Coordinates of C-alpha atoms in Angstrom, one line a residue:
Chain A
M221 CA -137.4 50.0 8.4
V222 CA -137.2 47.3 5.9
M223 CA -139.1 47.6 2.6
T224 CA -139.4 44.8 0.2
H225 CA -139.8 44.8 -3.6
L226 CA -138.3 48.2 -3.7
P227 CA -138.1 48.3 -7.5
K228 CA -141.9 48.0 -7.9
I229 CA -142.6 51.1 -5.9
N230 CA -143.0 54.5 -7.5
V231 CA -143.2 53.3 -11.1
S232 CA -145.8 54.8 -13.3
S233 CA -146.1 53.3 -16.8
A234 CA -148.3 56.1 -18.1
G235 CA -145.9 58.7 -16.8
A236 CA -143.0 56.9 -18.5
F237 CA -145.0 56.6 -21.7
W238 CA -145.7 60.3 -21.9
A239 CA -142.2 61.2 -20.8
L240 CA -140.9 59.1 -23.7
V241 CA -143.3 61.0 -26.1
R242 CA -142.2 64.3 -24.8
R243 CA -138.5 63.3 -24.9
D244 CA -138.8 62.3 -28.6
V245 CA -140.7 65.4 -29.6
H246 CA -138.1 67.5 -27.7
L247 CA -135.2 65.7 -29.4
A248 CA -136.8 66.0 -32.8
W249 CA -136.8 69.8 -32.5
A250 CA -133.5 70.0 -30.7
Q251 CA -130.2 70.6 -32.4
G252 CA -129.6 67.9 -35.0
G253 CA -133.2 66.8 -34.8
A254 CA -135.1 65.5 -37.8
S255 CA -138.2 67.8 -37.7
T256 CA -136.7 71.1 -38.8
L257 CA -134.8 69.3 -41.7
T258 CA -138.0 67.5 -42.8
I259 CA -140.1 70.6 -42.8
G260 CA -137.3 72.5 -44.6
F261 CA -137.2 69.8 -47.2
F262 CA -141.0 69.9 -47.7
L263 CA -141.0 73.7 -48.2
I264 CA -138.1 73.7 -50.6
A265 CA -139.0 70.7 -52.6
V266 CA -142.6 71.9 -53.2
S267 CA -141.4 75.4 -54.2
L268 CA -139.1 73.8 -56.9
F269 CA -142.2 72.8 -58.9
P270 CA -143.2 76.2 -60.1
F271 CA -139.6 76.7 -61.3
G272 CA -139.6 73.3 -62.9
V273 CA -142.9 73.1 -64.7
G274 CA -143.4 76.8 -65.3
P275 CA -145.6 79.3 -63.5
E276 CA -148.9 78.6 -65.5
P277 CA -151.6 78.7 -62.9
Q278 CA -153.7 76.0 -64.6
V279 CA -150.8 73.5 -64.8
L280 CA -149.8 74.1 -61.1
A281 CA -153.5 73.8 -60.0
R282 CA -153.8 70.5 -61.9
I283 CA -150.7 68.9 -60.3
A284 CA -151.0 70.6 -56.8
P285 CA -152.7 67.7 -54.9
G286 CA -150.3 65.1 -56.2
V287 CA -147.2 67.2 -55.7
L288 CA -148.1 68.1 -52.1
W289 CA -148.9 64.5 -51.2
V290 CA -145.8 63.0 -52.9
I291 CA -143.4 65.5 -51.3
A292 CA -145.1 65.0 -48.0
L293 CA -144.4 61.2 -48.4
L294 CA -140.7 61.8 -49.3
A295 CA -140.2 64.3 -46.5
C296 CA -141.6 61.7 -44.1
V297 CA -139.2 59.1 -45.4
I298 CA -136.3 61.4 -44.9
S299 CA -137.1 61.8 -41.2
L300 CA -137.6 58.1 -40.6
D301 CA -134.1 56.8 -40.6
R302 CA -133.5 58.6 -37.3
L303 CA -136.7 57.2 -35.7
Y304 CA -135.0 54.3 -34.0
Q305 CA -131.5 54.5 -35.3
A306 CA -130.4 57.6 -33.3
D307 CA -131.3 55.8 -30.1
F308 CA -129.9 52.5 -31.3
E309 CA -126.5 54.1 -32.1
D310 CA -126.1 55.9 -28.8
G311 CA -127.3 52.9 -26.7
S312 CA -130.4 54.5 -25.3
L313 CA -132.7 52.0 -27.1
D314 CA -131.3 49.4 -24.8
D315 CA -132.3 51.5 -21.8
L316 CA -135.7 52.3 -23.3
V317 CA -136.8 48.7 -23.7
L318 CA -136.0 48.1 -20.0
S319 CA -138.3 51.0 -19.0
P320 CA -141.7 50.1 -17.6
V321 CA -143.4 50.6 -21.1
G322 CA -141.4 47.8 -22.8
F323 CA -141.0 47.2 -26.5
L324 CA -144.7 47.9 -27.3
G325 CA -144.7 51.2 -25.4
V326 CA -141.5 52.3 -27.0
V327 CA -142.8 51.7 -30.5
C328 CA -146.2 53.4 -29.7
A329 CA -144.5 56.4 -28.0
K330 CA -142.0 56.9 -30.7
V331 CA -144.5 56.6 -33.6
L332 CA -146.8 59.1 -31.8
A333 CA -143.9 61.5 -31.2
H334 CA -142.9 61.2 -34.8
W335 CA -146.4 62.0 -36.0
L336 CA -146.7 64.9 -33.6
S337 CA -143.3 66.4 -34.3
T338 CA -142.7 65.6 -37.9
T339 CA -145.7 64.6 -40.0
L340 CA -148.3 66.7 -38.4
P341 CA -146.4 69.9 -39.2
L342 CA -146.4 68.9 -42.8
A343 CA -150.2 68.8 -42.7
V344 CA -150.3 72.2 -41.1
L345 CA -147.9 73.7 -43.7
A346 CA -149.5 72.1 -46.7
P347 CA -152.3 74.7 -47.2
F348 CA -149.7 77.5 -47.4
L349 CA -147.9 75.7 -50.1
G350 CA -151.3 75.0 -51.7
V351 CA -151.6 78.7 -52.2
M352 CA -148.3 78.8 -53.9
M353 CA -149.3 75.9 -56.1
N354 CA -152.6 77.6 -57.0
L355 CA -154.6 74.8 -55.5
N356 CA -158.3 75.3 -56.2
A357 CA -160.2 76.9 -53.3
D358 CA -162.5 73.9 -52.9
G359 CA -159.5 71.6 -52.2
F360 CA -158.1 73.3 -49.1
V361 CA -160.3 71.8 -46.4
V362 CA -160.1 68.3 -47.9
L363 CA -156.3 68.6 -48.3
I364 CA -155.9 69.3 -44.6
V365 CA -158.4 66.6 -43.6
S366 CA -156.8 64.0 -45.9
L367 CA -153.4 64.8 -44.5
L368 CA -154.7 64.6 -41.0
I369 CA -156.2 61.2 -41.7
G370 CA -153.4 59.9 -43.8
T371 CA -150.3 61.0 -42.0
P372 CA -150.6 58.5 -39.1
A373 CA -150.3 55.8 -41.7
L374 CA -147.1 57.4 -43.0
S375 CA -145.6 57.3 -39.5
L376 CA -146.8 53.8 -38.7
I377 CA -145.7 52.1 -42.0
G378 CA -142.5 54.1 -41.9
S379 CA -141.8 52.8 -38.4
V380 CA -141.8 49.2 -39.7
G381 CA -139.2 50.1 -42.3
A382 CA -137.2 52.1 -39.7
A383 CA -137.2 49.2 -37.3
L384 CA -136.2 46.7 -40.0
T385 CA -133.2 48.7 -41.0
V386 CA -132.2 50.0 -37.5
A387 CA -129.0 47.9 -37.4
V388 CA -128.1 48.6 -41.0
R389 CA -125.4 51.2 -41.4
R390 CA -126.6 53.8 -44.0
G391 CA -129.8 51.9 -44.3
G392 CA -131.8 54.9 -45.4
V393 CA -132.0 53.9 -49.1
L394 CA -132.9 50.3 -48.2
M395 CA -135.6 51.7 -45.9
S396 CA -137.1 53.9 -48.6
L397 CA -137.2 50.9 -50.9
I398 CA -139.2 49.0 -48.2
V399 CA -141.4 51.9 -47.2
L400 CA -142.3 53.8 -50.4
P401 CA -144.2 50.9 -52.1
L402 CA -146.2 50.5 -48.9
Y403 CA -147.2 54.2 -49.1
V404 CA -149.0 53.8 -52.4
P405 CA -152.5 53.2 -51.0
T406 CA -152.2 56.2 -48.7
L407 CA -151.0 58.3 -51.7
I408 CA -153.8 57.1 -54.0
F409 CA -156.7 57.8 -51.6
G410 CA -155.1 61.0 -50.3
V411 CA -154.7 62.5 -53.7
G412 CA -158.0 61.0 -54.8
A413 CA -159.8 62.9 -52.0
V414 CA -158.3 66.2 -52.9
D415 CA -158.9 65.7 -56.6
A416 CA -162.5 64.8 -56.0
A417 CA -163.0 68.0 -53.9
V418 CA -161.4 70.1 -56.6
N419 CA -163.6 68.6 -59.2
L420 CA -166.7 69.1 -57.0
V421 CA -167.3 65.4 -56.4
D422 CA -167.9 63.9 -53.0
P423 CA -164.5 63.2 -51.4
L424 CA -166.0 61.1 -48.6
P425 CA -165.3 57.6 -50.1
H426 CA -161.7 58.5 -50.6
L427 CA -161.4 59.8 -47.1
A428 CA -163.1 56.7 -45.7
L429 CA -160.6 54.4 -47.5
L430 CA -157.8 56.6 -46.4
G431 CA -159.0 56.2 -42.8
A432 CA -159.2 52.4 -43.3
V433 CA -155.5 52.4 -44.5
S434 CA -154.5 54.3 -41.3
L435 CA -156.5 51.9 -39.1
M436 CA -154.9 48.9 -40.7
A437 CA -151.5 50.5 -40.3
I438 CA -152.2 50.9 -36.5
V439 CA -152.8 47.2 -36.2
A440 CA -150.1 45.9 -38.5
G441 CA -147.5 48.6 -38.2
I442 CA -147.1 48.6 -34.4
W443 CA -147.0 44.8 -34.2
A444 CA -144.5 44.5 -37.1
S445 CA -142.3 47.3 -35.7
V446 CA -142.1 45.5 -32.3
M447 CA -141.1 42.3 -34.0
A448 CA -138.5 43.9 -36.2
L449 CA -137.1 45.9 -33.3
K450 CA -136.7 42.8 -31.2
L451 CA -135.0 41.0 -34.0
A452 CA -132.6 43.9 -34.6
M453 CA -131.6 44.2 -30.9
E454 CA -130.6 40.6 -30.5
Chain B
M263 CA -137.5 59.6 0.6
N264 CA -134.4 58.6 2.4
K265 CA -132.6 56.1 0.3
A266 CA -130.3 54.8 3.0
V267 CA -133.1 53.0 4.9
L268 CA -134.4 51.2 1.8
R269 CA -133.5 47.6 1.3
Y270 CA -134.2 45.3 -1.6
S271 CA -136.1 42.1 -1.1
D272 CA -133.8 39.5 0.3
D273 CA -135.3 36.5 -1.4
T274 CA -134.5 37.5 -4.9
Q275 CA -132.6 34.8 -6.8
I276 CA -131.1 34.6 -10.2
M277 CA -130.6 31.0 -11.5
A278 CA -129.0 29.8 -14.6
E279 CA -129.1 26.1 -15.4
A280 CA -127.2 24.6 -18.3
L281 CA -127.5 27.9 -20.2
T282 CA -126.5 27.8 -23.8
C283 CA -126.3 30.6 -26.3
R284 CA -125.9 30.4 -30.0
R285 CA -125.4 33.5 -32.2
G286 CA -125.0 33.5 -35.9
G287 CA -124.7 29.7 -36.0
R288 CA -121.8 29.7 -33.5
T289 CA -122.1 28.5 -29.9
V290 CA -120.9 31.4 -27.7
F291 CA -121.1 29.5 -24.4
A292 CA -122.7 26.2 -23.4
N293 CA -123.8 24.5 -20.3
M294 CA -123.3 27.4 -17.9
S295 CA -124.9 27.3 -14.5
F296 CA -124.8 29.8 -11.6
T297 CA -127.0 30.9 -8.8
L298 CA -127.0 34.4 -7.3
S299 CA -128.9 35.6 -4.3
A300 CA -129.6 39.1 -3.0
G301 CA -126.4 40.9 -2.1
S302 CA -124.0 39.0 -4.3
Y303 CA -121.7 40.2 -6.9
L304 CA -120.8 38.1 -10.0
C305 CA -117.7 39.1 -11.9
L306 CA -117.6 37.7 -15.4
R307 CA -114.1 37.1 -16.8
G308 CA -112.9 35.7 -20.0
R309 CA -111.0 36.5 -23.2
N310 CA -112.5 38.8 -25.8
G311 CA -115.4 37.2 -27.5
A312 CA -116.0 34.7 -24.7
G313 CA -119.6 36.0 -24.5
K314 CA -119.5 38.3 -21.5
S315 CA -121.6 41.0 -23.2
T316 CA -123.8 38.4 -24.7
L317 CA -124.5 36.9 -21.3
L318 CA -125.4 40.3 -19.9
R319 CA -127.8 40.9 -22.8
L320 CA -129.2 37.5 -22.4
I321 CA -129.9 38.2 -18.7
A322 CA -131.5 41.5 -19.7
G323 CA -133.8 39.6 -22.0
L324 CA -132.5 41.2 -25.2
V325 CA -130.9 38.0 -26.5
P326 CA -132.8 34.7 -26.4
Q327 CA -131.1 31.7 -24.9
S328 CA -130.8 28.6 -27.2
D329 CA -131.0 26.1 -24.4
G330 CA -131.2 25.7 -20.7
K331 CA -133.1 27.5 -18.0
F332 CA -132.8 31.1 -16.8
V333 CA -135.1 32.3 -14.0
V334 CA -135.2 35.3 -11.8
Q335 CA -137.5 34.8 -8.8
A336 CA -138.4 36.5 -5.6
G337 CA -140.0 34.4 -2.9
G338 CA -140.7 31.5 -5.3
Q339 CA -142.5 33.8 -7.8
A340 CA -141.0 34.6 -11.2
L341 CA -140.0 38.2 -11.4
D342 CA -140.2 40.4 -14.5
I343 CA -136.5 40.9 -14.9
K344 CA -136.8 43.9 -17.3
S345 CA -138.4 46.0 -14.6
S346 CA -135.9 45.1 -11.9
L347 CA -132.6 45.7 -13.7
L348 CA -130.5 48.5 -14.9
M349 CA -127.8 48.1 -17.5
V350 CA -124.8 50.1 -18.7
G351 CA -123.0 49.0 -21.8
H352 CA -120.3 50.2 -24.1
L353 CA -122.6 52.9 -25.4
N354 CA -123.6 55.4 -22.9
G355 CA -127.1 56.2 -23.9
L356 CA -126.6 59.9 -23.6
K357 CA -128.0 62.5 -25.9
P358 CA -125.1 64.8 -27.0
A359 CA -127.3 67.9 -27.6
L360 CA -128.7 67.9 -24.1
T361 CA -127.1 68.9 -20.9
L362 CA -126.2 66.3 -18.3
R363 CA -129.0 67.5 -16.1
D364 CA -131.5 67.1 -18.9
N365 CA -130.2 63.7 -19.8
A366 CA -130.5 62.5 -16.2
A367 CA -134.0 64.0 -15.8
M368 CA -135.1 62.3 -19.1
F369 CA -133.6 59.0 -18.0
Q370 CA -135.3 59.2 -14.6
K371 CA -138.7 60.2 -16.1
V372 CA -138.7 57.5 -18.8
M373 CA -137.5 54.7 -16.5
T374 CA -139.9 55.5 -13.6
G375 CA -142.4 58.0 -14.7
Q376 CA -141.4 60.2 -11.8
N377 CA -139.6 63.5 -11.8
L378 CA -136.0 63.7 -10.8
D379 CA -135.2 64.8 -7.3
Q380 CA -132.4 67.4 -7.7
A381 CA -130.8 66.4 -4.5
V382 CA -130.4 62.9 -5.7
L383 CA -128.9 64.2 -9.0
Q384 CA -126.5 66.4 -7.0
A385 CA -125.4 63.5 -4.9
A386 CA -124.9 61.2 -7.9
A387 CA -122.9 63.9 -9.8
K388 CA -120.8 64.5 -6.8
R389 CA -119.9 60.8 -6.5
F390 CA -118.4 60.8 -9.9
A391 CA -117.0 64.4 -9.8
L392 CA -119.4 65.7 -12.4
A393 CA -121.2 68.4 -10.3
H394 CA -119.5 71.2 -12.2
L395 CA -120.6 69.8 -15.5
L396 CA -124.3 69.3 -14.9
D397 CA -125.3 72.2 -17.1
Q398 CA -122.9 71.4 -20.0
P399 CA -124.1 69.8 -23.1
V400 CA -122.8 66.2 -23.2
Q401 CA -121.3 66.7 -26.6
Y402 CA -118.4 68.6 -25.0
F403 CA -117.6 65.8 -22.6
S404 CA -114.5 63.6 -22.8
S405 CA -115.1 59.8 -23.2
G406 CA -114.3 59.3 -19.5
Q407 CA -116.7 62.0 -18.5
R408 CA -119.4 60.4 -20.7
H409 CA -118.8 57.1 -19.1
R410 CA -119.1 58.5 -15.6
S411 CA -122.3 60.3 -16.6
A412 CA -123.7 56.9 -17.7
L413 CA -122.7 55.3 -14.4
M414 CA -124.7 58.0 -12.6
R415 CA -127.9 56.2 -13.7
F416 CA -127.4 53.6 -10.9
E417 CA -127.8 56.4 -8.3
L418 CA -130.8 57.9 -10.0
V419 CA -133.1 54.9 -10.6
S420 CA -133.3 52.3 -7.8
R421 CA -133.4 48.8 -9.2
Q422 CA -132.2 45.6 -7.6
I423 CA -130.1 44.1 -10.4
W424 CA -127.3 45.9 -12.0
L425 CA -125.6 44.7 -15.2
M426 CA -122.4 46.4 -16.0
D427 CA -120.4 45.9 -19.2
E428 CA -116.8 47.1 -18.7
P429 CA -117.7 49.6 -16.0
T430 CA -114.1 50.7 -15.4
V431 CA -113.2 51.6 -18.9
G432 CA -111.8 55.1 -19.0
L433 CA -112.0 55.7 -15.2
D434 CA -109.1 57.1 -13.2
S435 CA -108.2 55.6 -9.9
D436 CA -110.4 58.1 -7.9
N437 CA -113.5 57.3 -9.9
R438 CA -112.7 53.6 -9.9
Q439 CA -112.8 53.9 -6.1
A440 CA -116.1 55.8 -6.2
L441 CA -117.5 53.1 -8.4
A442 CA -116.4 50.4 -6.0
V443 CA -117.9 52.3 -3.1
M444 CA -121.2 52.7 -5.0
M445 CA -121.3 49.0 -5.8
Q446 CA -120.4 48.0 -2.3
S447 CA -123.3 50.0 -0.8
H448 CA -125.7 48.5 -3.4
L449 CA -124.7 45.0 -2.3
E450 CA -125.1 45.9 1.3
R451 CA -128.7 47.0 0.6
G452 CA -129.4 43.6 -1.0
G453 CA -128.7 44.4 -4.6
I454 CA -127.3 42.1 -7.1
I455 CA -124.5 43.1 -9.5
I456 CA -123.2 41.2 -12.5
S457 CA -120.3 42.9 -14.2
A458 CA -118.0 42.0 -17.1
T459 CA -114.6 43.5 -16.6
H460 CA -110.9 42.9 -17.2
D461 CA -109.8 45.3 -14.5
P462 CA -110.0 44.3 -10.9
I463 CA -112.6 46.2 -8.9
D464 CA -112.3 46.5 -5.1
V465 CA -115.4 44.6 -4.4
E466 CA -115.7 41.1 -3.0
G467 CA -117.6 38.7 -5.3
I468 CA -117.9 35.4 -7.1
E469 CA -115.9 35.0 -10.3
L470 CA -117.2 33.2 -13.3
N471 CA -114.7 32.5 -16.1
L472 CA -116.6 32.3 -19.4
D473 CA -113.7 30.5 -21.0
D474 CA -114.7 27.4 -19.0
F475 CA -118.0 27.3 -20.9
A476 CA -116.6 27.7 -24.3
P477 CA -117.9 25.1 -26.7
K478 CA -115.5 22.2 -27.1
Q479 CA -113.6 22.3 -30.3
I480 CA -113.6 18.8 -31.6
G481 CA -112.8 19.0 -35.3
Q482 CA -114.8 21.3 -37.6
N483 CA -117.9 19.1 -37.6
S484 CA -120.5 20.7 -35.4
L485 CA -122.7 17.6 -35.6
E486 CA -119.9 15.6 -34.1
S487 CA -119.4 18.0 -31.2
E488 CA -123.1 18.0 -30.5
W489 CA -123.1 14.2 -30.3
L490 CA -120.3 14.2 -27.8

């Protein structure tokens, strides 16, 4: 029996894509993964504020939306430097780009896995920290919604910075310098939405603009990440 | 699926014509030509820095060529090289926190989308004397064991073109023999192997010395050397 074109048989791109997503989520939660550290940082950094600014409920309630969003940004940045670098350092990135999903699939899968494993838990935990920060009851739903809409942009924009600095040893600081300014629109509209809800104003325009930022990040972020990654792997 | 009866397509060809690669403003190699057909083994030789790894990465499509032609074709049609090759480099691509079995299963799943056949894994582990380590986390492995674990990939995922960068590093004579046997059986099934190595491997093949394609050093003026 002679079979030709053996390599093309039994290859499923969709299977490989979801396998890659599962692999990254699994590794993010495995020993030495980024997710537990990121979530730990988020919890601890937010709980420092009541100690720092004092326990007055009015003060905490006033700064709650801003603090939660800013710390979520910083927590996300902390997790980013392992997004591509861990695989780059141990050589598995070379293997991944030879998989059926290619560069584009690798970037999409890794960003999706990063969002699921690292930034989505921040959105889930934020309401609990909101209680500690005495966030106004009207703000909770919008806080969760704004984080759900805005966090994909954090992963996507962050992926560009992570891909640009993948070959730079200790490039974490450089990456935050690239990424944090790009997070400003997300931050403005995210906090704006929660503030609007707290002040009983319609938060919808803010959420719509936040969604627009995320949609633009999907288009530009994935493309830019692929380009940066190709450049870094030469 | 019985692997033994499978054969790769016989009309696959790799052709390089006047291939030139420049990196960081320096010409690594110039004017290199070779042709490989199914079942052939190309052994890259050359001093350190002659561009052996660079050539392997160029073939894999990770480094762009500066000049010349590089084609992989099967039956006159251009073949997507990325989906028909497997590469092992200096880095082993293993996740230290996971066991060898999980590493292998993940590799298989990501490269093909299919689940790993445990019998295939057992056979691969046995070849490189790793069967007793399958459920150990890779972080406790020695560098030789890690390298053997990385070589197992060629048994797990079946692809026609193998690129090996220093496949014998850290291998003892038994494992070197096992590697040669694995390479030989791949060639017999119509596979193509390109390896860069300093150690002799017990496999018949074509030798390509990259020192022959080093850019000619005529003074320091690069313009002048391009003219000549």
